[in-house]
Every structure is written in structure tokens, then in C-alpha cells.
Amino acid sequence: MHDEQAQLAADQEFAAAVAGGAPFDYDDTAVVPDLPPPGAPVMVVRPVRLPSDLDAAVKDLAARQGVTPSALIRGWVEAAVDDTTDPVTELRRSLDAAQRAANELTADRHRDAA
């Protein structure tokens, strides 16, 4: 956490210096990351505007299910697009969700008992 705060402070100091007109050098010798191999799945960023209360509800639901909001929304989109959902896959998803809910209830009971 301290490293993140130090990096954030350094980034903010750099941004302020550049915004103030300070020169900076571009390192064209830096290593360029490799592209994914041919045929690898490509993820596309699709911005979606949500009211803040709906966004908070999505984040809360995702946290309760133990997934990221992106993974939760991606699952919803996949389910809506895929009309031929395999019943076994759907059952596994339901069982996973039930297990996460049971784990959350168990954790809540332990917190309440403490």
C-alpha cells in the first residue's frame, strides 16, 4: 500500500511538472510489450454509462459473488447473447453462485458471533 501511495505521489508530481511546462524525455529504447499470438482472444473495452446508484449496486453484487464488476457484466452479456446455453454449464454457474452465497452467509454468522 505504501508503494502505491509513493508511486501515486510521484506520478502526481510528474504530471504537475509537465503541466507547468517542465520538459521530459521520451524513452524510445524502452521494451515494447509483445502482441498476443495470432488467434488469441482479443478483449474489447466497451464503455457503458450507468447511473451511480446502479453502478454501486453492480459493484456490491459483484463483490458478494466474488467477481469483478467487469466479469459480472461480461457474464450477463454472454448469457444474453448465447441463446444455446448448455444446461450443465448453467447448472455449474448456479452452483458456483450458490456456493459463494453460502460462504458469505457463513462469514456473516462468524462476524455476528464475534
Coordinates of C-alpha atoms in Angstrom, one line a residue:
M1 CA 0.0 0.0 0.0
H2 CA 2.8 2.4 0.9
D3 CA 4.5 1.7 -2.5
E4 CA 1.2 2.5 -4.3
Q5 CA 0.9 5.8 -2.4
A6 CA 4.5 6.7 -3.1
Q7 CA 4.0 5.9 -6.8
L8 CA 0.8 8.0 -6.9
A9 CA 2.6 10.9 -5.3
A10 CA 5.5 10.6 -7.8
D11 CA 3.0 10.4 -10.7
Q12 CA 1.1 13.5 -9.4
E13 CA 4.4 15.4 -9.0
F14 CA 5.5 14.5 -12.5
A15 CA 2.1 15.4 -14.0
A16 CA 2.2 18.8 -12.2
A17 CA 5.7 19.4 -13.5
V18 CA 4.8 18.6 -17.1
A19 CA 1.6 20.6 -16.9
G20 CA 3.7 23.5 -15.6
G21 CA 5.9 23.3 -18.8
A22 CA 8.8 21.2 -17.5
P23 CA 10.5 19.2 -20.3
F24 CA 10.5 15.5 -20.2
D25 CA 12.3 12.8 -22.3
Y26 CA 10.6 10.0 -24.1
D27 CA 12.5 6.7 -23.9
D28 CA 12.2 5.2 -27.3
T29 CA 14.6 2.4 -26.2
A30 CA 12.0 1.0 -23.8
V31 CA 10.9 -2.5 -24.3
V32 CA 7.6 -2.7 -26.3
P33 CA 5.3 -5.4 -25.0
D34 CA 4.6 -8.3 -27.3
L35 CA 1.3 -8.5 -29.1
P36 CA -0.9 -11.5 -28.3
P37 CA -0.2 -14.5 -30.5
P38 CA -2.4 -15.0 -33.6
G39 CA -5.7 -16.5 -32.8
A40 CA -5.6 -15.3 -29.2
P41 CA -8.9 -13.9 -27.9
V42 CA -8.9 -10.1 -28.1
M43 CA -10.8 -8.2 -25.4
V44 CA -12.5 -5.0 -26.4
V45 CA -13.2 -2.2 -24.0
R46 CA -16.9 -1.2 -24.3
P47 CA -17.7 1.9 -22.1
V48 CA -21.2 1.9 -20.6
R49 CA -22.7 4.8 -18.8
L50 CA -24.6 3.8 -15.7
P51 CA -26.3 5.9 -13.0
S52 CA -24.2 6.0 -9.9
D53 CA -26.7 4.0 -7.8
L54 CA -26.9 1.3 -10.4
D55 CA -23.1 1.2 -10.6
A56 CA -22.9 0.9 -6.8
A57 CA -25.4 -2.0 -6.9
V58 CA -23.3 -3.8 -9.6
K59 CA -20.1 -3.4 -7.6
D60 CA -21.9 -4.7 -4.5
L61 CA -23.4 -7.7 -6.3
A62 CA -20.0 -8.5 -7.9
A63 CA -18.3 -8.3 -4.5
R64 CA -20.9 -10.6 -3.0
Q65 CA -20.3 -13.0 -5.8
G66 CA -16.6 -12.8 -5.5
V67 CA -16.0 -11.5 -9.1
T68 CA -15.1 -8.1 -10.6
P69 CA -17.8 -5.9 -11.9
S70 CA -16.4 -6.4 -15.4
A71 CA -16.7 -10.2 -15.1
L72 CA -20.2 -9.9 -13.8
I73 CA -21.4 -7.7 -16.6
R74 CA -19.5 -9.8 -19.2
G75 CA -21.4 -12.8 -17.9
W76 CA -24.7 -11.0 -18.3
V77 CA -23.8 -10.1 -21.8
E78 CA -22.6 -13.6 -22.7
A79 CA -25.8 -15.0 -21.3
A80 CA -28.0 -12.6 -23.2
V81 CA -26.1 -13.3 -26.5
D82 CA -25.9 -17.1 -26.1
D83 CA -29.4 -18.5 -26.5
T84 CA -28.0 -22.0 -26.6
T85 CA -26.6 -22.1 -23.1
D86 CA -25.5 -25.6 -22.2
P87 CA -27.7 -26.7 -19.2
V88 CA -24.7 -28.3 -17.5
T89 CA -22.7 -25.1 -17.8
E90 CA -25.7 -23.1 -16.5
L91 CA -26.1 -25.5 -13.6
R92 CA -22.4 -25.1 -12.7
R93 CA -22.7 -21.3 -12.8
S94 CA -25.8 -21.6 -10.5
L95 CA -24.0 -23.9 -8.1
D96 CA -20.9 -21.6 -8.0
A97 CA -23.2 -18.6 -7.2
A98 CA -25.0 -20.7 -4.5
Q99 CA -21.6 -21.7 -3.0
R100 CA -20.4 -18.1 -2.9
A101 CA -23.7 -17.0 -1.3
A102 CA -23.3 -19.9 1.3
N103 CA -19.8 -18.8 2.0
E104 CA -20.9 -15.2 2.5
L105 CA -23.7 -16.3 4.9
T106 CA -21.2 -18.4 6.9
A107 CA -18.8 -15.5 7.1
D108 CA -21.6 -13.2 8.2
R109 CA -22.5 -15.6 11.0
H110 CA -19.0 -15.8 12.2
R111 CA -18.7 -12.0 12.2
D112 CA -22.0 -11.7 14.1
A113 CA -20.9 -14.3 16.7
A114 CA -17.6 -12.5 17.3

